[in-house]
Coordinates of C-alpha atoms in Angstrom, one line a residue:
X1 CA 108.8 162.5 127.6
X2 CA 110.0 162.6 131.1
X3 CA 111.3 160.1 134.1
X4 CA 107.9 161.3 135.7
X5 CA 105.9 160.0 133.2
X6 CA 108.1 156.6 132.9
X7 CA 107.4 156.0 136.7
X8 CA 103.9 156.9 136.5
X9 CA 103.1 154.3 133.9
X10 CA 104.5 151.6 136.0
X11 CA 106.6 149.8 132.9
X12 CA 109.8 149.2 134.9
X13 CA 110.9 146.4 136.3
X14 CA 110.2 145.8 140.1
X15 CA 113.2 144.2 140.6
X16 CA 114.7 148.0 140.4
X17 CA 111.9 150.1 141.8
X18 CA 109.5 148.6 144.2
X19 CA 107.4 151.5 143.7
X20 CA 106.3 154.2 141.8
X21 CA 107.9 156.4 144.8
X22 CA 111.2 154.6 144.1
X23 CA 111.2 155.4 140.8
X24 CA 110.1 159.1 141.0
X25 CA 112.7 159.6 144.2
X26 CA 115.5 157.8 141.3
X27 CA 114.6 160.2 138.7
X28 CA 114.9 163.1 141.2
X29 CA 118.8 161.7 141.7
X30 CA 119.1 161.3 138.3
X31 CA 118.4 164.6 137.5
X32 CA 120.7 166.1 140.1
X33 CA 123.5 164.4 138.8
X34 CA 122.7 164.5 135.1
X35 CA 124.8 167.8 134.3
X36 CA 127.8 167.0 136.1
X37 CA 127.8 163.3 134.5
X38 CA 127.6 165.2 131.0
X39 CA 130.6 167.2 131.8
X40 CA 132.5 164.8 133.3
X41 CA 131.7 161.9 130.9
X42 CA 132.8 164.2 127.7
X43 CA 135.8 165.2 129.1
X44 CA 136.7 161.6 129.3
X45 CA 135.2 160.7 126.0
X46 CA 137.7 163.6 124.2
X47 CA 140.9 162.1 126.2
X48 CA 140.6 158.9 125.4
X49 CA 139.7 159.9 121.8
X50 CA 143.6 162.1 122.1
X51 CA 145.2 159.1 123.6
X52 CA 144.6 157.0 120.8
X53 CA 144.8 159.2 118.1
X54 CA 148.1 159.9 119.7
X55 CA 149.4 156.9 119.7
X56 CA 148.6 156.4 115.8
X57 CA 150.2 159.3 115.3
X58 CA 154.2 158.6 117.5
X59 CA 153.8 155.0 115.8
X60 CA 152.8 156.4 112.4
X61 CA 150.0 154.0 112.1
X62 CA 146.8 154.2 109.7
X63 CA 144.6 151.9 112.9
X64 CA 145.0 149.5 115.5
X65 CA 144.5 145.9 115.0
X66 CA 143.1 143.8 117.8
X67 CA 141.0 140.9 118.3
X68 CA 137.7 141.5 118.6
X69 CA 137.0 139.0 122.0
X70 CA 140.3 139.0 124.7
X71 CA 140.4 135.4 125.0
X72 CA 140.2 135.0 120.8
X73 CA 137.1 133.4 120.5
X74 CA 133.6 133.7 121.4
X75 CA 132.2 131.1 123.8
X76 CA 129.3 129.1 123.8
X77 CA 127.1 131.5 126.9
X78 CA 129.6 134.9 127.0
X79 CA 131.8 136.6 125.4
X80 CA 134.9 139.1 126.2
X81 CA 134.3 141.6 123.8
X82 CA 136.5 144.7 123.8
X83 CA 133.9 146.1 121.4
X84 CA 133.5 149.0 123.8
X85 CA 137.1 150.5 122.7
X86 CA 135.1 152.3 120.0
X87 CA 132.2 153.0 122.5
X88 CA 134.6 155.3 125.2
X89 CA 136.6 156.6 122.1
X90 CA 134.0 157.3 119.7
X91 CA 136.8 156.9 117.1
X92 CA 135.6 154.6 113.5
X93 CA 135.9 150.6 113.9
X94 CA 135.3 147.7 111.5
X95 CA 134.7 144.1 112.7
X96 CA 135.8 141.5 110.0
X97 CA 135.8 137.6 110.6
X98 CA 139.1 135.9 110.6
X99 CA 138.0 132.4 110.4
X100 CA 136.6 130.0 113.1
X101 CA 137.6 128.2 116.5
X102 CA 138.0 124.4 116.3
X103 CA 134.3 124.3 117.9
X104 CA 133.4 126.2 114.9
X105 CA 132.8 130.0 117.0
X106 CA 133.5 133.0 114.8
X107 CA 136.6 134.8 115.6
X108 CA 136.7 138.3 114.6
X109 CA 139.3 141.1 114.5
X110 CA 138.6 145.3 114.8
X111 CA 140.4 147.8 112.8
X112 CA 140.4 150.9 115.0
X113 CA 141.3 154.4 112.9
X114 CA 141.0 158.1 113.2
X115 CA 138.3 160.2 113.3
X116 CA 136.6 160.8 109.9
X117 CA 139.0 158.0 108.6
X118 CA 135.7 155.8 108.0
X119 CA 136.4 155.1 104.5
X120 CA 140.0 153.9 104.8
X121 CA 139.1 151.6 107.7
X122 CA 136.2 150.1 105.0
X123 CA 138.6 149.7 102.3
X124 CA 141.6 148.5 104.9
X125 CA 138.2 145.8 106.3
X126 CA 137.4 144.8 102.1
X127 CA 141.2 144.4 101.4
X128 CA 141.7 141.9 104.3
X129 CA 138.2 140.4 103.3
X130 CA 138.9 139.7 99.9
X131 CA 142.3 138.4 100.7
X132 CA 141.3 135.8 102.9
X133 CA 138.0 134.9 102.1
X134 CA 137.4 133.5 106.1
X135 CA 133.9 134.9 106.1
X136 CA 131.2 131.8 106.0
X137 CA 127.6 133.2 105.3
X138 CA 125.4 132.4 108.3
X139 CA 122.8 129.3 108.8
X140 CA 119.9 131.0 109.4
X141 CA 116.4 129.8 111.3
X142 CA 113.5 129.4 108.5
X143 CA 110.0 129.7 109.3
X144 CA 107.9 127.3 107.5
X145 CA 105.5 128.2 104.9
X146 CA 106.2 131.6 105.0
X147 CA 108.5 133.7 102.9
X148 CA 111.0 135.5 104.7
X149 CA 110.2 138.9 106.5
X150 CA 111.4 142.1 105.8
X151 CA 111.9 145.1 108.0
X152 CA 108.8 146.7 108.0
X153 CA 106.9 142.7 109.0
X154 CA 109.7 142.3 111.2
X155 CA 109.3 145.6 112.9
X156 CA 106.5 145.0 114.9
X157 CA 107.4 141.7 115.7
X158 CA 110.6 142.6 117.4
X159 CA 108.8 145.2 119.3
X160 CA 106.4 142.8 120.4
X161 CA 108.8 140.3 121.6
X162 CA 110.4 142.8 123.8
X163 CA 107.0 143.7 125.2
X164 CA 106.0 140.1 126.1
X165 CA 109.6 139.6 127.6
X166 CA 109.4 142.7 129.9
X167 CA 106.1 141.4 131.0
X168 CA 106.5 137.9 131.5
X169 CA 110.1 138.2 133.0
X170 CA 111.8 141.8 133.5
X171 CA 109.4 143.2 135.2
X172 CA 108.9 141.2 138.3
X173 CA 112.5 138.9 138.4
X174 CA 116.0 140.0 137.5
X175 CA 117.4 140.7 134.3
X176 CA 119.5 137.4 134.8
X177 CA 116.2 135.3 134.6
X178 CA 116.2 136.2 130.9
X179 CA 118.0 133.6 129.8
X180 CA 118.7 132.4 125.9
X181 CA 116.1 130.0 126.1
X182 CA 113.4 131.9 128.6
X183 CA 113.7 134.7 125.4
X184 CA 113.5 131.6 122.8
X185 CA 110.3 130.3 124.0
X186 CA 109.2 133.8 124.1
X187 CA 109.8 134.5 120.8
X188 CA 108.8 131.6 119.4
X189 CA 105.2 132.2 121.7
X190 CA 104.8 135.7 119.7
X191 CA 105.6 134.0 116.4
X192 CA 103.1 131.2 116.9
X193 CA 100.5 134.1 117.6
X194 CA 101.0 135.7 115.0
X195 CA 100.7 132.6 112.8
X196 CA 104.9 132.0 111.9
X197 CA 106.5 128.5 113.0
X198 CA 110.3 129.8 113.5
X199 CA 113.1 126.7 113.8
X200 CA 114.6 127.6 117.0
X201 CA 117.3 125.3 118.3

């Protein structure tokens, strides 16, 4: 309910705090500062929100069209997104696929509207969808001899996978020591607990 409490259970990584002193002495900081960040952070959030929506509105335009990644595809370990447009606008985007790189990497493209202009930016997204056809359903991991899970299985599994990697990794080492395949041995470690064989590759 409080940083307080956060620090005094001790779950944060001590690669940030070295102590439960640190943390405290953060939260005092963070607290300080937390109004004026509000403020400050809002103010930026509504004129970015005005710049855009201004910008649809000299250039008559219904949304912005832009690729979803700056360099046009997504790579093999990072990506470019410019996802956060919608993020520091808080103005309605749709991500649809527009087909694949030669390495076979989804490229996607963002349709970027007006407030409260959700529903025309989903129609806009179908439209373009059903045009094209580029989207290719997903290969997906199986687990053997068990039927898929749904949410409410899944659930606590994803909760527990995050425990195990804070503990086994983010608490003592960097975030950077999580790597894809530190998280897939991880993951698969929970699954085989819990008695699921999940295909990783």
């Amino acid at each position: 309910s409080s940083f307080d409490e956060l620090c005094a259970t001790g779950l944060y990584s001590y690669s940030v705090f070295e102590d439960k002193d640190a943390c405290l002495r953060r939260g005092d900081q963070s607290e300080r500062r937390l109004q004026d960040n509000i403020e400050s952070g809002l103010a930026t959030y509504r004129e970015n929100r005005r710049y855009v929506e201004d910008v649809l509105d000299t250039y008559d335009l219904d949304a912005l069209v832009y690729p979803v990644d700056r360099q046009g595809t997504a790579r093999v370990r990072r990506v470019d997104s410019v996802c956060w447009f919608a993020s520091v606008t808080g103005l309605p985007t749709v991500v649809v696929p527009t087909g694949e790189s030669n390495a076979g990497l989804p490229i996607g493209m963002s349709f970027t509207g007006r407030m409260f202009d959700d529903a025309m930016l989903l129609e806009m997204a179908y439209a373009y969808e059903q045009a094209t056809h580029h989207r290719r359903a997903p290969q997906m991991a199986t687990l053997e001899g068990a039927p898929p899970l749904d949410i409410e299985a899944f659930n606590p599994l994803h909760y527990q996978i995050a425990v195990e990697a804070f503990e086994q990794v983010l608490r003592d080492h960097s975030k950077f020591d999580l790597t894809a395949s530190v998280f897939a041995d991880i993951a698969e470690g929970v699954l085989q607990d819990e008695g699921l064989e999940l295909l990783l590759e």
